[in-house]
mmCIF file of C-alpha atoms and ligand atoms in Angstrom:
data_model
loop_
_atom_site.group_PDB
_atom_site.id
_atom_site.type_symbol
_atom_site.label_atom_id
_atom_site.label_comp_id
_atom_site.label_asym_id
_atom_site.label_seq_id
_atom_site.Cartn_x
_atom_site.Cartn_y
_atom_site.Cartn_z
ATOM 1 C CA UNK Z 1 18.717 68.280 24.788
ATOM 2 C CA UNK Z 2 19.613 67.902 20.948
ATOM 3 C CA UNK Z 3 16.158 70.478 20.701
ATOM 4 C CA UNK Z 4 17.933 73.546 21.680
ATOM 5 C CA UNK Z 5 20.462 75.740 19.635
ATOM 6 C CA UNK Z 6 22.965 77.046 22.478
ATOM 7 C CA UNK Z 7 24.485 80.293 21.177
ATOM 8 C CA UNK Z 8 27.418 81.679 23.414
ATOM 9 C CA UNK Z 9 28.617 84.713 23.993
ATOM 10 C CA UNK Z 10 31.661 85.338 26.255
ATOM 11 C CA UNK Z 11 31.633 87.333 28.980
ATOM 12 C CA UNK Z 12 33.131 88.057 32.274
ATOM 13 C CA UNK Z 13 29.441 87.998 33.942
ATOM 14 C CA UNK Z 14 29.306 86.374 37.636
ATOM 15 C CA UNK Z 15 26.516 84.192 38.754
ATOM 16 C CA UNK Z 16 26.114 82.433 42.251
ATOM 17 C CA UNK Z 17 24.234 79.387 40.315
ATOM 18 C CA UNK Z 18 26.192 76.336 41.304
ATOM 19 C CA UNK Z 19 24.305 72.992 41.378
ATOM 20 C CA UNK Z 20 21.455 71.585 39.992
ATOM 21 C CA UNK Z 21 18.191 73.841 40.881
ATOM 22 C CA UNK Z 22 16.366 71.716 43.232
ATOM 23 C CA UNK Z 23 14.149 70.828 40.520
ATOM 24 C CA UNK Z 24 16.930 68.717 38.985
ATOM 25 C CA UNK Z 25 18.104 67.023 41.814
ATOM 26 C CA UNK Z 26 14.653 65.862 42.214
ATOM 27 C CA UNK Z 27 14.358 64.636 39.102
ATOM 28 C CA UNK Z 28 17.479 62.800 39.038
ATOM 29 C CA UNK Z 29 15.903 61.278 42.707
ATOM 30 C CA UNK Z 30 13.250 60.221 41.734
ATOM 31 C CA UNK Z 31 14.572 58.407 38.668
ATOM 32 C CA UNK Z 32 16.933 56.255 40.802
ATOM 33 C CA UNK Z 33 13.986 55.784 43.979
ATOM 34 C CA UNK Z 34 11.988 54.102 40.880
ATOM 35 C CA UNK Z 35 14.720 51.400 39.744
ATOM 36 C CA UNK Z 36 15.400 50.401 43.456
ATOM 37 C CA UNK Z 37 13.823 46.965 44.844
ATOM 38 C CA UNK Z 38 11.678 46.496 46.683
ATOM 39 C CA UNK Z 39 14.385 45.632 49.451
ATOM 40 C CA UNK Z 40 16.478 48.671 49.004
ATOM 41 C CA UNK Z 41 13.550 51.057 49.313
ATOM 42 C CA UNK Z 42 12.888 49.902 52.442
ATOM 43 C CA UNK Z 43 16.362 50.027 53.661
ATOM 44 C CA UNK Z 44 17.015 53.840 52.260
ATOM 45 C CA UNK Z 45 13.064 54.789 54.218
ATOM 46 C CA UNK Z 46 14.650 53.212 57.406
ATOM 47 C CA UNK Z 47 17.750 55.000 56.792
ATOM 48 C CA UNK Z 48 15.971 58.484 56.130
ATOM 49 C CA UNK Z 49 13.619 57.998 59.067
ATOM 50 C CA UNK Z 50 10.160 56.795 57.367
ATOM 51 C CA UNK Z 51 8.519 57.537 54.805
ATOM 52 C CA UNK Z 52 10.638 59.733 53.208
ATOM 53 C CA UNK Z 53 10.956 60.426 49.251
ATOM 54 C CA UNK Z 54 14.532 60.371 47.591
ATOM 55 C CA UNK Z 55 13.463 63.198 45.574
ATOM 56 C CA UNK Z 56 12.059 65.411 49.008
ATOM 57 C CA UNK Z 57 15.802 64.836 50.958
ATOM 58 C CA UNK Z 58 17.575 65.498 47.301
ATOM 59 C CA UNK Z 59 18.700 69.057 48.321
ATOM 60 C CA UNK Z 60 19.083 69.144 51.473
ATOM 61 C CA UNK Z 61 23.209 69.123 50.684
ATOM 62 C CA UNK Z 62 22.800 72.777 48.991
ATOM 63 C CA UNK Z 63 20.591 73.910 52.256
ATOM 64 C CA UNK Z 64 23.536 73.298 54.206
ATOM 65 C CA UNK Z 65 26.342 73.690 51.824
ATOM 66 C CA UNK Z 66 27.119 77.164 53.191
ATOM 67 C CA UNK Z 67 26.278 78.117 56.905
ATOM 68 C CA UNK Z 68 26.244 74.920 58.398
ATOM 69 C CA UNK Z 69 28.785 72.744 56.450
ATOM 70 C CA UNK Z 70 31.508 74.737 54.256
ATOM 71 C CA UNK Z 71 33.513 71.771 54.629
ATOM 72 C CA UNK Z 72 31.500 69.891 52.122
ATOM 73 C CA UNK Z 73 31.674 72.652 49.531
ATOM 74 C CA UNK Z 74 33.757 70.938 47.084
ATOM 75 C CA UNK Z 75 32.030 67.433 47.254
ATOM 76 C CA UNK Z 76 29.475 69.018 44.880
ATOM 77 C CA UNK Z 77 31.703 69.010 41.848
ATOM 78 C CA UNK Z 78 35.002 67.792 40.392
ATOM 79 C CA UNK Z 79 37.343 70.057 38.625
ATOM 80 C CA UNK Z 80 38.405 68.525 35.475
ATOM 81 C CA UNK Z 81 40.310 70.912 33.187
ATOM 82 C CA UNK Z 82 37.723 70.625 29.786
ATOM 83 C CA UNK Z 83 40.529 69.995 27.191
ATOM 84 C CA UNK Z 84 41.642 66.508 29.724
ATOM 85 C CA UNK Z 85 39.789 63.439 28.880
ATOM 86 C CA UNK Z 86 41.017 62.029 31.735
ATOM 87 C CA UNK Z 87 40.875 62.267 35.792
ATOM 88 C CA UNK Z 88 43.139 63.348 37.758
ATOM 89 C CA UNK Z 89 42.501 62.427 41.726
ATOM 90 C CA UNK Z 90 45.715 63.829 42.626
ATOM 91 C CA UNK Z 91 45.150 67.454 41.244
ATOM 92 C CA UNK Z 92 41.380 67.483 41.052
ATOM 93 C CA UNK Z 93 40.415 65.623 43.869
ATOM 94 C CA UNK Z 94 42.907 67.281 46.618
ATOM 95 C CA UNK Z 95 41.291 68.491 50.080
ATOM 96 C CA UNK Z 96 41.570 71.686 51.626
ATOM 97 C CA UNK Z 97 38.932 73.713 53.955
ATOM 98 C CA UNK Z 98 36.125 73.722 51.783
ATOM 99 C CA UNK Z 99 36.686 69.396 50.954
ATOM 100 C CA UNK Z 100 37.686 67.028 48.010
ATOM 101 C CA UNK Z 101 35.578 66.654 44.890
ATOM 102 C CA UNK Z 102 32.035 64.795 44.047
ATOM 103 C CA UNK Z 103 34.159 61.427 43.186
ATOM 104 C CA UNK Z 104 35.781 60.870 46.616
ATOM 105 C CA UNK Z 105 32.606 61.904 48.725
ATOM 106 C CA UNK Z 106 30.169 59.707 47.203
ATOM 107 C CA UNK Z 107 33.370 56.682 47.999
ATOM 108 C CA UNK Z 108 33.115 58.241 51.262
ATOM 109 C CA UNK Z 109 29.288 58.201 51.631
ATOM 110 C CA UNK Z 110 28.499 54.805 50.287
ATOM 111 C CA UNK Z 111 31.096 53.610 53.357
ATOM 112 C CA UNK Z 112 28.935 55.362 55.601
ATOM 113 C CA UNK Z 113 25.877 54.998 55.199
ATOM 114 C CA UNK Z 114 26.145 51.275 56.126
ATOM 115 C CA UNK Z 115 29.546 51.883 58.512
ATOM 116 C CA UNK Z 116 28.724 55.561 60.339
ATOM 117 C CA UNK Z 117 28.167 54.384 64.266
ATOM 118 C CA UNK Z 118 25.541 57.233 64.283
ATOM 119 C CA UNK Z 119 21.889 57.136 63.008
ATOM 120 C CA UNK Z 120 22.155 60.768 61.907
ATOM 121 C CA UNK Z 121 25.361 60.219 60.070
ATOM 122 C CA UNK Z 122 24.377 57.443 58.193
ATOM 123 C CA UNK Z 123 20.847 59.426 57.177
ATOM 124 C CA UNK Z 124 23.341 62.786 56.396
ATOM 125 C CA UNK Z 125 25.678 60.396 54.144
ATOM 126 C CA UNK Z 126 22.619 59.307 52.206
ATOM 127 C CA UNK Z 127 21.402 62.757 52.125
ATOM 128 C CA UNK Z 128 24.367 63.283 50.472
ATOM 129 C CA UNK Z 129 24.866 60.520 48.156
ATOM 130 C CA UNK Z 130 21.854 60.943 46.773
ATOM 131 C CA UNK Z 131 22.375 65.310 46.037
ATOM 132 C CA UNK Z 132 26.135 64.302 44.789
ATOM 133 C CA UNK Z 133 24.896 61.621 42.170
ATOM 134 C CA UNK Z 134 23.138 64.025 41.073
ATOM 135 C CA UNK Z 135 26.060 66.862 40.724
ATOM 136 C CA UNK Z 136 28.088 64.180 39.264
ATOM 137 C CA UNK Z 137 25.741 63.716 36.126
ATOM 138 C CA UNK Z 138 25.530 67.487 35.517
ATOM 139 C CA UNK Z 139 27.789 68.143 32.779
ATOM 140 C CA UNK Z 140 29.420 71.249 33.999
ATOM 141 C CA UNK Z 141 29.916 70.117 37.583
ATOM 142 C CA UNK Z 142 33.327 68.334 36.079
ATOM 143 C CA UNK Z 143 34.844 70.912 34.382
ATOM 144 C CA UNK Z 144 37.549 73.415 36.096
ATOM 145 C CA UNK Z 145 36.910 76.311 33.076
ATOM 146 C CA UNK Z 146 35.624 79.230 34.056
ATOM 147 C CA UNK Z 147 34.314 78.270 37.346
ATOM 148 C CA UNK Z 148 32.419 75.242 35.719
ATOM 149 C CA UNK Z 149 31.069 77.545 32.749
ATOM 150 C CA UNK Z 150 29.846 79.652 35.634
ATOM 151 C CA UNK Z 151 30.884 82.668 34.126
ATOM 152 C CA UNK Z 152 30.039 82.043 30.238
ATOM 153 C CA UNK Z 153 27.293 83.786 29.332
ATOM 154 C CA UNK Z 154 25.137 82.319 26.597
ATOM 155 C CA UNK Z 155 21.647 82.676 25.199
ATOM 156 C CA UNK Z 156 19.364 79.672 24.266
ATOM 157 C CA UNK Z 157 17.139 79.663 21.648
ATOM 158 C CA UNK Z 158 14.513 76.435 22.208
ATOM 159 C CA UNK Z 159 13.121 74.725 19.648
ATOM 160 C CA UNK Z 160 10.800 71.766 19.727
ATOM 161 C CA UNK Z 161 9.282 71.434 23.338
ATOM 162 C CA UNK Z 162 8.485 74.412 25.017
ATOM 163 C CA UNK Z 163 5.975 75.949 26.891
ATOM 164 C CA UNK Z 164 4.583 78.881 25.513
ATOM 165 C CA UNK Z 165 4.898 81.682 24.310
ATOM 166 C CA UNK Z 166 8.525 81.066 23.489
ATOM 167 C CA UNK Z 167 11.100 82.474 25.918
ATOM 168 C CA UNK Z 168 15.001 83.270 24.817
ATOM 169 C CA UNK Z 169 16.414 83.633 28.510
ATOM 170 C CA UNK Z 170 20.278 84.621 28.989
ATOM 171 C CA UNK Z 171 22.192 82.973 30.992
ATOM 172 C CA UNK Z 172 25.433 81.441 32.132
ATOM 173 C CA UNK Z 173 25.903 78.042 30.741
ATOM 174 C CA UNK Z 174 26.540 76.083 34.055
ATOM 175 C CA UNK Z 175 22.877 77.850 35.285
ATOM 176 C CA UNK Z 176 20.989 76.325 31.806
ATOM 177 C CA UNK Z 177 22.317 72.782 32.138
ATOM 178 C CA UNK Z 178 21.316 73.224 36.124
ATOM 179 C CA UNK Z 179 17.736 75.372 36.032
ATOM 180 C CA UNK Z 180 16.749 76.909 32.420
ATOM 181 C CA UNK Z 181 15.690 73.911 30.301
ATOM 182 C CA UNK Z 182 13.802 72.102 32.851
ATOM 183 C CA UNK Z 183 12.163 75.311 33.953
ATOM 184 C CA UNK Z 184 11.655 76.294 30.872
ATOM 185 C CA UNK Z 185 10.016 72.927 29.822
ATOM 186 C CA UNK Z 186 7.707 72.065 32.240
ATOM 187 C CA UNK Z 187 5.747 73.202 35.199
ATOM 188 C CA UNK Z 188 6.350 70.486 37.957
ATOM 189 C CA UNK Z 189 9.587 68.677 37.596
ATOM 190 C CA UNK Z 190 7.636 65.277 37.688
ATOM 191 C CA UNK Z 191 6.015 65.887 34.090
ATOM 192 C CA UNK Z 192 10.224 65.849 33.531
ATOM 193 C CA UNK Z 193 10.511 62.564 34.857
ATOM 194 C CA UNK Z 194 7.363 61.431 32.872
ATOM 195 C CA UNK Z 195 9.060 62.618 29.836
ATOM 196 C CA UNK Z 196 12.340 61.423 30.573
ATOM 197 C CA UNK Z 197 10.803 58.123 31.461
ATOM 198 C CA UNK Z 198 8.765 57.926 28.410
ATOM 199 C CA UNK Z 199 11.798 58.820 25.598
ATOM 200 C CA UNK Z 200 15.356 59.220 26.447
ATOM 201 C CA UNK Z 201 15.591 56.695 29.562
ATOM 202 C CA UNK Z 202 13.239 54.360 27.047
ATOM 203 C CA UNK Z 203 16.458 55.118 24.239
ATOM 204 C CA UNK Z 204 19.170 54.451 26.163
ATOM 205 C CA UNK Z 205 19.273 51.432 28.854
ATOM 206 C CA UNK Z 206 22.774 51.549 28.660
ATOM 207 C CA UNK Z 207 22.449 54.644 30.775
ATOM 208 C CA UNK Z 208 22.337 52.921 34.227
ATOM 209 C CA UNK Z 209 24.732 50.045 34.350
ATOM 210 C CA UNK Z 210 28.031 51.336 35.567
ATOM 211 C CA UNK Z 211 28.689 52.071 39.006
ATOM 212 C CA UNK Z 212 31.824 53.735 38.949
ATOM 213 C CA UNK Z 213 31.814 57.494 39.932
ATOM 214 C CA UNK Z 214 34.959 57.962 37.770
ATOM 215 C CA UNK Z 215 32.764 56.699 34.679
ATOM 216 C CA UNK Z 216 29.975 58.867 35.500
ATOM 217 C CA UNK Z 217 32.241 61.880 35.801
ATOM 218 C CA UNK Z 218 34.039 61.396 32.362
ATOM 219 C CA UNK Z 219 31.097 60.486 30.939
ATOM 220 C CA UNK Z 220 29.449 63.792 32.231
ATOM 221 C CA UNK Z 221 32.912 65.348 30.879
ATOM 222 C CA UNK Z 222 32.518 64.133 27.359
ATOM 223 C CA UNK Z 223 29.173 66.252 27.399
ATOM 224 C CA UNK Z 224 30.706 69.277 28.632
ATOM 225 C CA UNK Z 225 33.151 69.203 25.868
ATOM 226 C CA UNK Z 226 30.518 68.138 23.166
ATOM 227 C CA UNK Z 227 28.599 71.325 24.634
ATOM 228 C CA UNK Z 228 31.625 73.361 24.726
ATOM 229 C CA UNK Z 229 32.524 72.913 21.281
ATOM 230 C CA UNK Z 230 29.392 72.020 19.703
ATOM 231 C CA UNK Z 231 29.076 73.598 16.331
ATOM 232 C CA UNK Z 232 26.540 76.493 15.640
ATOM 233 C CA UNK Z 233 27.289 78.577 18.812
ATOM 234 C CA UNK Z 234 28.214 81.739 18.302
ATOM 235 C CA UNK Z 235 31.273 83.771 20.479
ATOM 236 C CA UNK Z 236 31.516 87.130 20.524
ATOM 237 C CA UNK Z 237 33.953 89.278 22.309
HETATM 238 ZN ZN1 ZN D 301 25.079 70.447 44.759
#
């Protein structure tokens, strides 16, 4: 990510972009499907119904987010004011029609998927787990401003890899973090993994080893706010 020059440019411009493009989530799938045992692959096939991909089911949460289940609207992000380093369950995490927050639902759907009396509910919690990891590691998914950067316009200028020829897109910060430097990187999204695979995930071991959603949502936090106030972008009025 250090490859791109983010320049920003404030505006009031609305954009329905609010998750990971499903080439992300599939990414971030098939990252974790590949550090499972052999043991817990099984179990998560059986669970999904066969033979069944982490990375093919890792959407299904924003197919249904709307029509069929607005009550899981909220468990796609957590709303963590960017200037707080800390979280706050209390204020960020409270229910109302459209759910809680990322943090509580993957609680929730860990519970579930080995507790949930029904078949289908312990498959849907999965489902579920698996999109919301995800969400969680998306910087802008824990921060409250602006609708999770929604609304902050900003053009990228890449540098480094890039297909070509060389493409300056604008667009809201939430939807470049969630679509624009993947897309704008590589065809499929599995060349991603290779690359991930082959340099940062090679750089940073450290990356897997806690298992606290809290500490994956401050860490994804501290990102936003290194983002946010990262020195060489440019505001205009
Ligand atoms: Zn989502």
């Amino acid at each position: 990510m250090r490859r791109w020059i983010v320049a920003l440019v404030m505006t009031t411009a609305w954009s329905p972009a609010y998750a990971w493009g499903p080439e992300g989530h599939a990414i971030v799938a098939e990252i974790a499907q590949r550090r499972l045992s052999a043991t817990a692959l099984a179990e998560v096939k059986r669970i999904l119904g066969g033979e069944v991909s982490m990375a093919s089911v890792a959407s299904w949460a924003d197919d249904v987010r709307y029509a069929q289940h607005p009550e899981s609207y909220n468990w796609h992000f957590v709303d963590i004011p960017l200037a707080d380093d800390k979280y706050d369950p209390v204020s960020e995490c409270a229910a109302n029609s459209g759910g809680d927050c990322a943090v509580a639902e993957i609680d929730r759907a860990e519970h579930e998927i080995t507790c949930a009396a029904e078949p289908g509910t312990r498959r849907d919690s999965l489902r579920y787990l698996i999109h919301i990891v995800g969400d969680l590691h998306q910087p802008f998914h824990t921060v409250a401003d602006n609708t999770g950067e929604n609304t902050l316009t900003v053009t990228v200028k890449f540098g480094g890899l890039i297909k070509s020829p060389p493409k300056v897109p604008a667009d809201n910060l939430h939807a470049v973090w969630d679509s624009t430097i993947i897309k704008q990187t590589t065809y499929a999204w599995g060349s991603y993994v290779d690359r991930l695979e082959g340099d940062w995930l090679l750089k940073h071991p450290e990356a897997s080893q806690t298992l606290d959603p809290t500490a994956w949502a401050l860490e994804a936090h501290t990102l936003a706010q290194e983002m946010a106030r990262r020195p060489g972008r440019r505001i205009t009025a």
